[in-house]
mmCIF file with all atom_site columns, C-alpha atoms in Angstrom:
data_model
loop_
_atom_site.group_PDB
_atom_site.id
_atom_site.type_symbol
_atom_site.label_atom_id
_atom_site.label_alt_id
_atom_site.label_comp_id
_atom_site.label_asym_id
_atom_site.label_entity_id
_atom_site.label_seq_id
_atom_site.pdbx_PDB_ins_code
_atom_site.Cartn_x
_atom_site.Cartn_y
_atom_site.Cartn_z
_atom_site.occupancy
_atom_site.B_iso_or_equiv
_atom_site.pdbx_formal_charge
_atom_site.auth_seq_id
_atom_site.auth_comp_id
_atom_site.auth_asym_id
_atom_site.auth_atom_id
_atom_site.pdbx_PDB_model_num
ATOM 1   C CA . MET A 1 1   ? -15.293 11.284  1.397   1.00 45.00 ? 1   MET A CA 1
ATOM 2   C CA . LYS A 1 2   ? -15.400 10.259  -2.294  1.00 46.00 ? 2   LYS A CA 1
ATOM 3   C CA . LYS A 1 3   ? -11.663 10.931  -2.587  1.00 47.00 ? 3   LYS A CA 1
ATOM 4   C CA . THR A 1 4   ? -11.008 8.767   0.470   1.00 44.00 ? 4   THR A CA 1
ATOM 5   C CA . LEU A 1 5   ? -13.192 5.939   -0.820  1.00 44.00 ? 5   LEU A CA 1
ATOM 6   C CA . LEU A 1 6   ? -11.435 5.917   -4.191  1.00 46.00 ? 6   LEU A CA 1
ATOM 7   C CA . THR A 1 7   ? -8.007  5.917   -2.534  1.00 46.00 ? 7   THR A CA 1
ATOM 8   C CA . MET A 1 8   ? -9.070  3.017   -0.317  1.00 47.00 ? 8   MET A CA 1
ATOM 9   C CA . ALA A 1 9   ? -10.365 1.153   -3.377  1.00 45.00 ? 9   ALA A CA 1
ATOM 10  C CA . VAL A 1 10  ? -7.073  1.677   -5.231  1.00 48.00 ? 10  VAL A CA 1
ATOM 11  C CA . MET A 1 11  ? -5.017  0.541   -2.235  1.00 47.00 ? 11  MET A CA 1
ATOM 12  C CA . GLY A 1 12  ? -7.266  -2.489  -1.741  1.00 49.00 ? 12  GLY A CA 1
ATOM 13  C CA . SER A 1 13  ? -7.004  -3.418  -5.399  1.00 46.00 ? 13  SER A CA 1
ATOM 14  C CA . LEU A 1 14  ? -3.238  -3.008  -5.248  1.00 47.00 ? 14  LEU A CA 1
ATOM 15  C CA . LEU A 1 15  ? -3.113  -5.488  -2.371  1.00 47.00 ? 15  LEU A CA 1
ATOM 16  C CA . VAL A 1 16  ? -5.271  -8.000  -4.253  1.00 44.00 ? 16  VAL A CA 1
ATOM 17  C CA . VAL A 1 17  ? -3.186  -7.582  -7.404  1.00 43.00 ? 17  VAL A CA 1
ATOM 18  C CA . SER A 1 18  ? 0.096   -8.001  -5.539  1.00 45.00 ? 18  SER A CA 1
ATOM 19  C CA . GLN A 1 19  ? -1.196  -11.283 -4.064  1.00 45.00 ? 19  GLN A CA 1
ATOM 20  C CA . ALA A 1 20  ? -2.338  -12.598 -7.456  1.00 43.00 ? 20  ALA A CA 1
ATOM 21  C CA . GLN A 1 21  ? 0.957   -12.849 -9.333  1.00 48.00 ? 21  GLN A CA 1
ATOM 22  C CA . ALA A 1 22  ? 0.920   -9.243  -10.446 1.00 65.00 ? 22  ALA A CA 1
ATOM 23  C CA . GLY A 1 23  ? 2.820   -8.093  -13.505 1.00 90.00 ? 23  GLY A CA 1
ATOM 24  C CA . ALA A 1 24  ? 4.241   -4.590  -13.550 1.00 94.00 ? 24  ALA A CA 1
ATOM 25  C CA . SER A 1 25  ? 4.829   -2.272  -16.460 1.00 95.00 ? 25  SER A CA 1
ATOM 26  C CA . ALA A 1 26  ? 5.848   1.332   -16.960 1.00 97.00 ? 26  ALA A CA 1
ATOM 27  C CA . ASN A 1 27  ? 5.629   3.806   -19.798 1.00 97.00 ? 27  ASN A CA 1
ATOM 28  C CA . ILE A 1 28  ? 7.226   7.106   -20.695 1.00 98.00 ? 28  ILE A CA 1
ATOM 29  C CA . GLY A 1 29  ? 6.483   9.495   -23.522 1.00 98.00 ? 29  GLY A CA 1
ATOM 30  C CA . VAL A 1 30  ? 6.536   12.974  -24.961 1.00 98.00 ? 30  VAL A CA 1
ATOM 31  C CA . THR A 1 31  ? 4.014   14.729  -27.178 1.00 98.00 ? 31  THR A CA 1
ATOM 32  C CA . SER A 1 32  ? 3.894   17.986  -29.082 1.00 98.00 ? 32  SER A CA 1
ATOM 33  C CA . ASP A 1 33  ? 0.369   18.584  -27.704 1.00 98.00 ? 33  ASP A CA 1
ATOM 34  C CA . TYR A 1 34  ? -1.461  16.707  -24.954 1.00 98.00 ? 34  TYR A CA 1
ATOM 35  C CA . ILE A 1 35  ? -4.954  16.322  -26.441 1.00 98.00 ? 35  ILE A CA 1
ATOM 36  C CA . TRP A 1 36  ? -7.731  14.674  -24.436 1.00 98.00 ? 36  TRP A CA 1
ATOM 37  C CA . ARG A 1 37  ? -11.150 14.076  -25.919 1.00 97.00 ? 37  ARG A CA 1
ATOM 38  C CA . GLY A 1 38  ? -10.520 16.599  -28.657 1.00 97.00 ? 38  GLY A CA 1
ATOM 39  C CA . VAL A 1 39  ? -9.294  19.398  -26.378 1.00 97.00 ? 39  VAL A CA 1
ATOM 40  C CA . THR A 1 40  ? -5.685  20.495  -25.768 1.00 98.00 ? 40  THR A CA 1
ATOM 41  C CA . GLN A 1 41  ? -4.599  20.159  -22.154 1.00 98.00 ? 41  GLN A CA 1
ATOM 42  C CA . THR A 1 42  ? -1.339  22.079  -22.645 1.00 98.00 ? 42  THR A CA 1
ATOM 43  C CA . ASP A 1 43  ? -2.489  25.175  -24.561 1.00 97.00 ? 43  ASP A CA 1
ATOM 44  C CA . GLU A 1 44  ? -1.116  23.446  -27.707 1.00 98.00 ? 44  GLU A CA 1
ATOM 45  C CA . GLY A 1 45  ? 2.270   23.051  -26.043 1.00 98.00 ? 45  GLY A CA 1
ATOM 46  C CA . ALA A 1 46  ? 4.466   20.001  -25.434 1.00 98.00 ? 46  ALA A CA 1
ATOM 47  C CA . ALA A 1 47  ? 4.086   17.512  -22.591 1.00 98.00 ? 47  ALA A CA 1
ATOM 48  C CA . VAL A 1 48  ? 6.220   14.897  -20.870 1.00 98.00 ? 48  VAL A CA 1
ATOM 49  C CA . GLN A 1 49  ? 4.275   11.901  -19.569 1.00 98.00 ? 49  GLN A CA 1
ATOM 50  C CA . ALA A 1 50  ? 4.862   8.707   -17.581 1.00 98.00 ? 50  ALA A CA 1
ATOM 51  C CA . GLY A 1 51  ? 2.857   5.918   -16.012 1.00 97.00 ? 51  GLY A CA 1
ATOM 52  C CA . LEU A 1 52  ? 3.090   2.783   -13.872 1.00 97.00 ? 52  LEU A CA 1
ATOM 53  C CA . ASP A 1 53  ? 0.679   -0.183  -13.939 1.00 97.00 ? 53  ASP A CA 1
ATOM 54  C CA . TYR A 1 54  ? 0.126   -3.420  -12.032 1.00 96.00 ? 54  TYR A CA 1
ATOM 55  C CA . GLU A 1 55  ? -2.085  -6.124  -13.496 1.00 95.00 ? 55  GLU A CA 1
ATOM 56  C CA . ALA A 1 56  ? -3.019  -9.518  -12.076 1.00 94.00 ? 56  ALA A CA 1
ATOM 57  C CA . ASP A 1 57  ? -3.818  -12.742 -13.881 1.00 91.00 ? 57  ASP A CA 1
ATOM 58  C CA . ASN A 1 58  ? -7.379  -12.519 -12.557 1.00 93.00 ? 58  ASN A CA 1
ATOM 59  C CA . GLY A 1 59  ? -8.008  -9.249  -14.455 1.00 94.00 ? 59  GLY A CA 1
ATOM 60  C CA . LEU A 1 60  ? -7.699  -6.751  -11.608 1.00 97.00 ? 60  LEU A CA 1
ATOM 61  C CA . TYR A 1 61  ? -5.419  -3.779  -12.227 1.00 97.00 ? 61  TYR A CA 1
ATOM 62  C CA . VAL A 1 62  ? -4.301  -0.503  -10.681 1.00 97.00 ? 62  VAL A CA 1
ATOM 63  C CA . GLY A 1 63  ? -2.129  2.277   -12.030 1.00 97.00 ? 63  GLY A CA 1
ATOM 64  C CA . THR A 1 64  ? -1.054  5.868   -12.035 1.00 97.00 ? 64  THR A CA 1
ATOM 65  C CA . TRP A 1 65  ? -0.147  8.292   -14.804 1.00 98.00 ? 65  TRP A CA 1
ATOM 66  C CA . ALA A 1 66  ? 1.154   11.878  -14.881 1.00 98.00 ? 66  ALA A CA 1
ATOM 67  C CA . SER A 1 67  ? 1.636   14.729  -17.344 1.00 98.00 ? 67  SER A CA 1
ATOM 68  C CA . ASN A 1 68  ? 2.217   18.453  -17.313 1.00 97.00 ? 68  ASN A CA 1
ATOM 69  C CA . VAL A 1 69  ? -0.836  20.547  -18.250 1.00 97.00 ? 69  VAL A CA 1
ATOM 70  C CA . ASP A 1 70  ? -1.533  24.214  -18.976 1.00 96.00 ? 70  ASP A CA 1
ATOM 71  C CA . PHE A 1 71  ? -5.005  25.726  -18.676 1.00 94.00 ? 71  PHE A CA 1
ATOM 72  C CA . PRO A 1 72  ? -4.446  29.464  -19.377 1.00 94.00 ? 72  PRO A CA 1
ATOM 73  C CA . ASP A 1 73  ? -5.519  31.766  -16.528 1.00 89.00 ? 73  ASP A CA 1
ATOM 74  C CA . VAL A 1 74  ? -6.654  28.728  -14.530 1.00 87.00 ? 74  VAL A CA 1
ATOM 75  C CA . TYR A 1 75  ? -3.855  26.244  -13.811 1.00 91.00 ? 75  TYR A CA 1
ATOM 76  C CA . ASN A 1 76  ? -0.333  25.457  -14.987 1.00 93.00 ? 76  ASN A CA 1
ATOM 77  C CA . GLY A 1 77  ? 1.244   22.423  -13.360 1.00 94.00 ? 77  GLY A CA 1
ATOM 78  C CA . ALA A 1 78  ? 0.827   18.658  -13.159 1.00 96.00 ? 78  ALA A CA 1
ATOM 79  C CA . GLU A 1 79  ? -2.000  16.230  -13.745 1.00 96.00 ? 79  GLU A CA 1
ATOM 80  C CA . VAL A 1 80  ? -1.720  13.028  -11.717 1.00 96.00 ? 80  VAL A CA 1
ATOM 81  C CA . ASP A 1 81  ? -4.231  10.233  -12.307 1.00 97.00 ? 81  ASP A CA 1
ATOM 82  C CA . VAL A 1 82  ? -4.866  7.097   -10.250 1.00 97.00 ? 82  VAL A CA 1
ATOM 83  C CA . TYR A 1 83  ? -7.151  4.321   -11.436 1.00 98.00 ? 83  TYR A CA 1
ATOM 84  C CA . ALA A 1 84  ? -8.289  0.800   -10.666 1.00 98.00 ? 84  ALA A CA 1
ATOM 85  C CA . GLY A 1 85  ? -10.488 -1.676  -12.442 1.00 98.00 ? 85  GLY A CA 1
ATOM 86  C CA . TYR A 1 86  ? -11.119 -5.095  -13.883 1.00 98.00 ? 86  TYR A CA 1
ATOM 87  C CA . LYS A 1 87  ? -10.723 -6.270  -17.469 1.00 96.00 ? 87  LYS A CA 1
ATOM 88  C CA . LYS A 1 88  ? -11.282 -9.588  -19.171 1.00 95.00 ? 88  LYS A CA 1
ATOM 89  C CA . ASP A 1 89  ? -10.865 -11.201 -22.576 1.00 92.00 ? 89  ASP A CA 1
ATOM 90  C CA . LEU A 1 90  ? -13.836 -13.365 -23.542 1.00 90.00 ? 90  LEU A CA 1
ATOM 91  C CA . LYS A 1 91  ? -14.500 -15.789 -26.378 1.00 82.00 ? 91  LYS A CA 1
ATOM 92  C CA . GLY A 1 92  ? -14.793 -14.450 -29.916 1.00 78.00 ? 92  GLY A CA 1
ATOM 93  C CA . GLU A 1 93  ? -12.169 -11.718 -29.325 1.00 87.00 ? 93  GLU A CA 1
ATOM 94  C CA . LEU A 1 94  ? -14.613 -9.787  -27.119 1.00 95.00 ? 94  LEU A CA 1
ATOM 95  C CA . ASN A 1 95  ? -13.063 -7.890  -24.211 1.00 97.00 ? 95  ASN A CA 1
ATOM 96  C CA . PHE A 1 96  ? -14.342 -5.511  -21.558 1.00 97.00 ? 96  PHE A CA 1
ATOM 97  C CA . ASP A 1 97  ? -12.898 -3.143  -18.965 1.00 98.00 ? 97  ASP A CA 1
ATOM 98  C CA . VAL A 1 98  ? -14.657 -1.437  -16.046 1.00 98.00 ? 98  VAL A CA 1
ATOM 99  C CA . GLY A 1 99  ? -13.119 0.833   -13.431 1.00 98.00 ? 99  GLY A CA 1
ATOM 100 C CA . ALA A 1 100 ? -12.735 4.231   -11.812 1.00 98.00 ? 100 ALA A CA 1
ATOM 101 C CA . ILE A 1 101 ? -10.201 7.015   -12.329 1.00 97.00 ? 101 ILE A CA 1
ATOM 102 C CA . ARG A 1 102 ? -9.347  10.061  -10.258 1.00 95.00 ? 102 ARG A CA 1
ATOM 103 C CA . TYR A 1 103 ? -7.921  13.074  -12.127 1.00 94.00 ? 103 TYR A CA 1
ATOM 104 C CA . MET A 1 104 ? -5.883  15.230  -9.740  1.00 93.00 ? 104 MET A CA 1
ATOM 105 C CA . TYR A 1 105 ? -4.300  18.661  -10.265 1.00 93.00 ? 105 TYR A CA 1
ATOM 106 C CA . PRO A 1 106 ? -2.157  19.540  -7.226  1.00 89.00 ? 106 PRO A CA 1
ATOM 107 C CA . SER A 1 107 ? -2.663  23.230  -6.505  1.00 76.00 ? 107 SER A CA 1
ATOM 108 C CA . GLU A 1 108 ? -3.226  25.458  -3.515  1.00 58.00 ? 108 GLU A CA 1
ATOM 109 C CA . ASP A 1 109 ? -5.260  27.960  -5.526  1.00 62.00 ? 109 ASP A CA 1
ATOM 110 C CA . MET A 1 110 ? -7.671  25.941  -7.672  1.00 59.00 ? 110 MET A CA 1
ATOM 111 C CA . ALA A 1 111 ? -9.527  22.669  -7.116  1.00 74.00 ? 111 ALA A CA 1
ATOM 112 C CA . LEU A 1 112 ? -9.977  20.819  -10.409 1.00 85.00 ? 112 LEU A CA 1
ATOM 113 C CA . ASP A 1 113 ? -9.990  17.214  -9.221  1.00 90.00 ? 113 ASP A CA 1
ATOM 114 C CA . ALA A 1 114 ? -12.601 14.862  -10.678 1.00 91.00 ? 114 ALA A CA 1
ATOM 115 C CA . THR A 1 115 ? -13.605 11.210  -10.385 1.00 94.00 ? 115 THR A CA 1
ATOM 116 C CA . GLU A 1 116 ? -15.011 9.224   -13.299 1.00 96.00 ? 116 GLU A CA 1
ATOM 117 C CA . LEU A 1 117 ? -16.450 5.739   -13.602 1.00 98.00 ? 117 LEU A CA 1
ATOM 118 C CA . TYR A 1 118 ? -15.855 4.076   -16.962 1.00 98.00 ? 118 TYR A CA 1
ATOM 119 C CA . ALA A 1 119 ? -16.821 1.015   -18.969 1.00 98.00 ? 119 ALA A CA 1
ATOM 120 C CA . LYS A 1 120 ? -15.157 -0.127  -22.193 1.00 98.00 ? 120 LYS A CA 1
ATOM 121 C CA . ALA A 1 121 ? -15.730 -2.994  -24.602 1.00 98.00 ? 121 ALA A CA 1
ATOM 122 C CA . GLY A 1 122 ? -13.938 -4.086  -27.758 1.00 97.00 ? 122 GLY A CA 1
ATOM 123 C CA . MET A 1 123 ? -14.120 -6.695  -30.489 1.00 96.00 ? 123 MET A CA 1
ATOM 124 C CA . LYS A 1 124 ? -12.114 -7.170  -33.699 1.00 94.00 ? 124 LYS A CA 1
ATOM 125 C CA . GLY A 1 125 ? -10.736 -3.644  -33.723 1.00 96.00 ? 125 GLY A CA 1
ATOM 126 C CA . VAL A 1 126 ? -13.964 -1.895  -32.705 1.00 98.00 ? 126 VAL A CA 1
ATOM 127 C CA . ALA A 1 127 ? -13.919 -0.230  -29.280 1.00 98.00 ? 127 ALA A CA 1
ATOM 128 C CA . ALA A 1 128 ? -16.681 1.560   -27.374 1.00 98.00 ? 128 ALA A CA 1
ATOM 129 C CA . GLU A 1 129 ? -16.491 3.428   -24.064 1.00 98.00 ? 129 GLU A CA 1
ATOM 130 C CA . VAL A 1 130 ? -18.649 5.354   -21.614 1.00 98.00 ? 130 VAL A CA 1
ATOM 131 C CA . GLY A 1 131 ? -17.476 7.637   -18.807 1.00 98.00 ? 131 GLY A CA 1
ATOM 132 C CA . TYR A 1 132 ? -19.655 9.094   -16.027 1.00 97.00 ? 132 TYR A CA 1
ATOM 133 C CA . THR A 1 133 ? -18.417 11.822  -13.675 1.00 94.00 ? 133 THR A CA 1
ATOM 134 C CA . VAL A 1 134 ? -19.376 11.148  -10.061 1.00 92.00 ? 134 VAL A CA 1
ATOM 135 C CA . ASP A 1 135 ? -17.412 13.983  -8.459  1.00 83.00 ? 135 ASP A CA 1
ATOM 136 C CA . ILE A 1 136 ? -15.904 17.219  -9.794  1.00 79.00 ? 136 ILE A CA 1
ATOM 137 C CA . GLU A 1 137 ? -14.547 20.322  -8.067  1.00 74.00 ? 137 GLU A CA 1
ATOM 138 C CA . GLY A 1 138 ? -13.896 23.960  -8.839  1.00 63.00 ? 138 GLY A CA 1
ATOM 139 C CA . THR A 1 139 ? -15.633 24.366  -12.226 1.00 57.00 ? 139 THR A CA 1
ATOM 140 C CA . ASN A 1 140 ? -18.974 25.536  -13.562 1.00 54.00 ? 140 ASN A CA 1
ATOM 141 C CA . THR A 1 141 ? -19.938 21.940  -14.335 1.00 57.00 ? 141 THR A CA 1
ATOM 142 C CA . ASP A 1 142 ? -21.327 19.364  -11.939 1.00 63.00 ? 142 ASP A CA 1
ATOM 143 C CA . GLU A 1 143 ? -21.213 15.658  -11.317 1.00 78.00 ? 143 GLU A CA 1
ATOM 144 C CA . GLY A 1 144 ? -23.283 13.765  -13.833 1.00 89.00 ? 144 GLY A CA 1
ATOM 145 C CA . ASN A 1 145 ? -21.243 14.646  -16.928 1.00 93.00 ? 145 ASN A CA 1
ATOM 146 C CA . LEU A 1 146 ? -21.296 11.897  -19.557 1.00 96.00 ? 146 LEU A CA 1
ATOM 147 C CA . TYR A 1 147 ? -18.723 10.940  -22.181 1.00 98.00 ? 147 TYR A CA 1
ATOM 148 C CA . TYR A 1 148 ? -19.142 8.243   -24.795 1.00 97.00 ? 148 TYR A CA 1
ATOM 149 C CA . GLY A 1 149 ? -16.918 7.241   -27.685 1.00 98.00 ? 149 GLY A CA 1
ATOM 150 C CA . LEU A 1 150 ? -16.609 4.756   -30.529 1.00 98.00 ? 150 LEU A CA 1
ATOM 151 C CA . GLY A 1 151 ? -13.435 3.869   -32.403 1.00 98.00 ? 151 GLY A CA 1
ATOM 152 C CA . TYR A 1 152 ? -11.757 1.443   -34.758 1.00 98.00 ? 152 TYR A CA 1
ATOM 153 C CA . SER A 1 153 ? -8.088  0.478   -35.070 1.00 98.00 ? 153 SER A CA 1
ATOM 154 C CA . GLY A 1 154 ? -6.133  -1.824  -37.351 1.00 97.00 ? 154 GLY A CA 1
ATOM 155 C CA . GLU A 1 155 ? -2.799  -2.444  -39.032 1.00 96.00 ? 155 GLU A CA 1
ATOM 156 C CA . PHE A 1 156 ? -1.415  -1.855  -42.515 1.00 96.00 ? 156 PHE A CA 1
ATOM 157 C CA . GLY A 1 157 ? 1.628   -4.051  -41.864 1.00 92.00 ? 157 GLY A CA 1
ATOM 158 C CA . ASN A 1 158 ? 5.337   -3.333  -41.302 1.00 93.00 ? 158 ASN A CA 1
ATOM 159 C CA . GLY A 1 159 ? 4.551   -2.043  -37.817 1.00 94.00 ? 159 GLY A CA 1
ATOM 160 C CA . ILE A 1 160 ? 2.174   0.674   -39.062 1.00 98.00 ? 160 ILE A CA 1
ATOM 161 C CA . GLY A 1 161 ? -1.209  0.973   -37.402 1.00 98.00 ? 161 GLY A CA 1
ATOM 162 C CA . TYR A 1 162 ? -4.155  3.306   -37.848 1.00 98.00 ? 162 TYR A CA 1
ATOM 163 C CA . GLY A 1 163 ? -7.070  4.470   -35.754 1.00 98.00 ? 163 GLY A CA 1
ATOM 164 C CA . ALA A 1 164 ? -10.265 6.494   -36.010 1.00 98.00 ? 164 ALA A CA 1
ATOM 165 C CA . LYS A 1 165 ? -12.470 7.648   -33.136 1.00 98.00 ? 165 LYS A CA 1
ATOM 166 C CA . ILE A 1 166 ? -15.520 9.800   -32.517 1.00 98.00 ? 166 ILE A CA 1
ATOM 167 C CA . GLY A 1 167 ? -16.818 10.911  -29.155 1.00 98.00 ? 167 GLY A CA 1
ATOM 168 C CA . ARG A 1 168 ? -19.214 13.224  -27.378 1.00 98.00 ? 168 ARG A CA 1
ATOM 169 C CA . THR A 1 169 ? -19.196 15.003  -24.021 1.00 97.00 ? 169 THR A CA 1
ATOM 170 C CA . ASP A 1 170 ? -22.543 15.946  -22.457 1.00 96.00 ? 170 ASP A CA 1
ATOM 171 C CA . TYR A 1 171 ? -22.411 18.255  -19.448 1.00 91.00 ? 171 TYR A CA 1
ATOM 172 C CA . LYS A 1 172 ? -25.058 18.231  -16.763 1.00 87.00 ? 172 LYS A CA 1
ATOM 173 C CA . ALA A 1 173 ? -24.745 21.993  -16.193 1.00 80.00 ? 173 ALA A CA 1
ATOM 174 C CA . VAL A 1 174 ? -26.987 23.982  -18.555 1.00 74.00 ? 174 VAL A CA 1
ATOM 175 C CA . ASP A 1 175 ? -24.359 26.728  -19.005 1.00 81.00 ? 175 ASP A CA 1
ATOM 176 C CA . ALA A 1 176 ? -21.658 24.329  -20.247 1.00 86.00 ? 176 ALA A CA 1
ATOM 177 C CA . THR A 1 177 ? -21.143 23.595  -23.949 1.00 93.00 ? 177 THR A CA 1
ATOM 178 C CA . ASP A 1 178 ? -21.702 19.994  -25.016 1.00 96.00 ? 178 ASP A CA 1
ATOM 179 C CA . TYR A 1 179 ? -19.457 18.999  -27.902 1.00 98.00 ? 179 TYR A CA 1
ATOM 180 C CA . ASN A 1 180 ? -18.428 16.247  -30.320 1.00 98.00 ? 180 ASN A CA 1
ATOM 181 C CA . HIS A 1 181 ? -14.892 15.339  -31.339 1.00 98.00 ? 181 HIS A CA 1
ATOM 182 C CA . ALA A 1 182 ? -13.143 13.128  -33.889 1.00 98.00 ? 182 ALA A CA 1
ATOM 183 C CA . GLN A 1 183 ? -9.600  11.781  -34.215 1.00 98.00 ? 183 GLN A CA 1
ATOM 184 C CA . LEU A 1 184 ? -7.567  10.119  -36.963 1.00 98.00 ? 184 LEU A CA 1
ATOM 185 C CA . SER A 1 185 ? -4.162  8.632   -36.171 1.00 98.00 ? 185 SER A CA 1
ATOM 186 C CA . LEU A 1 186 ? -1.218  6.718   -37.653 1.00 98.00 ? 186 LEU A CA 1
ATOM 187 C CA . THR A 1 187 ? 1.278   4.849   -35.496 1.00 98.00 ? 187 THR A CA 1
ATOM 188 C CA . LYS A 1 188 ? 4.658   3.366   -36.401 1.00 98.00 ? 188 LYS A CA 1
ATOM 189 C CA . GLY A 1 189 ? 6.023   0.802   -33.962 1.00 97.00 ? 189 GLY A CA 1
ATOM 190 C CA . PHE A 1 190 ? 9.715   0.123   -33.496 1.00 94.00 ? 190 PHE A CA 1
ATOM 191 C CA . ASN A 1 191 ? 10.929  -3.008  -31.705 1.00 88.00 ? 191 ASN A CA 1
ATOM 192 C CA . LYS A 1 192 ? 13.208  -1.254  -29.217 1.00 90.00 ? 192 LYS A CA 1
ATOM 193 C CA . ALA A 1 193 ? 12.548  2.441   -29.727 1.00 95.00 ? 193 ALA A CA 1
ATOM 194 C CA . GLY A 1 194 ? 8.835   2.527   -28.905 1.00 97.00 ? 194 GLY A CA 1
ATOM 195 C CA . ASP A 1 195 ? 5.919   3.913   -30.907 1.00 98.00 ? 195 ASP A CA 1
ATOM 196 C CA . VAL A 1 196 ? 5.549   7.192   -32.802 1.00 98.00 ? 196 VAL A CA 1
ATOM 197 C CA . THR A 1 197 ? 2.019   8.489   -33.445 1.00 98.00 ? 197 THR A CA 1
ATOM 198 C CA . LEU A 1 198 ? 0.725   11.258  -35.676 1.00 98.00 ? 198 LEU A CA 1
ATOM 199 C CA . ALA A 1 199 ? -2.820  12.351  -34.772 1.00 98.00 ? 199 ALA A CA 1
ATOM 200 C CA . VAL A 1 200 ? -5.316  14.930  -35.984 1.00 98.00 ? 200 VAL A CA 1
ATOM 201 C CA . ASP A 1 201 ? -8.119  15.934  -33.617 1.00 98.00 ? 201 ASP A CA 1
ATOM 202 C CA . ASP A 1 202 ? -11.114 18.134  -34.278 1.00 98.00 ? 202 ASP A CA 1
ATOM 203 C CA . SER A 1 203 ? -14.016 19.211  -32.077 1.00 98.00 ? 203 SER A CA 1
ATOM 204 C CA . SER A 1 204 ? -17.293 21.070  -32.437 1.00 97.00 ? 204 SER A CA 1
ATOM 205 C CA . LEU A 1 205 ? -16.363 23.597  -29.734 1.00 96.00 ? 205 LEU A CA 1
ATOM 206 C CA . PRO A 1 206 ? -16.734 27.226  -30.899 1.00 94.00 ? 206 PRO A CA 1
ATOM 207 C CA . ALA A 1 207 ? -13.662 29.048  -32.242 1.00 91.00 ? 207 ALA A CA 1
ATOM 208 C CA . THR A 1 208 ? -11.449 25.961  -32.346 1.00 94.00 ? 208 THR A CA 1
ATOM 209 C CA . ASP A 1 209 ? -9.265  24.643  -35.167 1.00 96.00 ? 209 ASP A CA 1
ATOM 210 C CA . PRO A 1 210 ? -8.148  21.047  -35.793 1.00 97.00 ? 210 PRO A CA 1
ATOM 211 C CA . LEU A 1 211 ? -5.222  20.022  -33.587 1.00 98.00 ? 211 LEU A CA 1
ATOM 212 C CA . VAL A 1 212 ? -2.194  18.065  -34.805 1.00 98.00 ? 212 VAL A CA 1
ATOM 213 C CA . SER A 1 213 ? 0.137   16.185  -32.474 1.00 98.00 ? 213 SER A CA 1
ATOM 214 C CA . VAL A 1 214 ? 3.220   14.002  -32.805 1.00 98.00 ? 214 VAL A CA 1
ATOM 215 C CA . SER A 1 215 ? 3.875   11.666  -29.887 1.00 98.00 ? 215 SER A CA 1
ATOM 216 C CA . TRP A 1 216 ? 6.429   9.080   -28.793 1.00 98.00 ? 216 TRP A CA 1
ATOM 217 C CA . LYS A 1 217 ? 5.775   6.387   -26.197 1.00 98.00 ? 217 LYS A CA 1
ATOM 218 C CA . LYS A 1 218 ? 7.846   3.525   -24.852 1.00 97.00 ? 218 LYS A CA 1
ATOM 219 C CA . SER A 1 219 ? 6.588   0.766   -22.540 1.00 96.00 ? 219 SER A CA 1
ATOM 220 C CA . PHE A 1 220 ? 8.610   -1.509  -20.261 1.00 94.00 ? 220 PHE A CA 1
ATOM 221 C CA . ASP A 1 221 ? 7.619   -4.787  -18.596 1.00 91.00 ? 221 ASP A CA 1
ATOM 222 C CA . PHE A 1 222 ? 9.183   -5.802  -15.292 1.00 85.00 ? 222 PHE A CA 1
#
């Protein structure tokens, strides 16, 4: 039922966006390690990624994004995300973004799909976010997981940007390990060739070492 409701919401938002002078964009990229919230999603291997977004002048948006993933002894295949939400720029450089995302892992053997509600706000380079899991399948965790993060980004000049972020994941299940993570990154933007990012991620999970990734991403507007 929750899956159906989210799909209906995405399709409804897509209709609203398409009727409100929607703008479309796409992105493609590769990374030496797909790292999400301080944890490798590819067993420290490479990933190829792509996405498609529609955004309206009134702030409504929908999109989809995909990547290969590798969870050893659990799942090796694709992650496909769909999301919809609303974002707005306010006075004083304040902006906010609220929405829902469905993480899907097509597999006949293991159900890993999850739905998360999120809220984000930013101002003058500072960005904060909260994510709340409302539905999750096939793991030892349960709905009610909470993620929150705080970051800062800026520019040195000559197309070079930097970022720093800290975050925490709190699981509802008592047998799951809550953890913190931190990331530092440098990005070099090229006018036609896209962006190259070097990132270092570390987490408080037991028996884990800092992770280093090099990524390339290119966006296209239609």
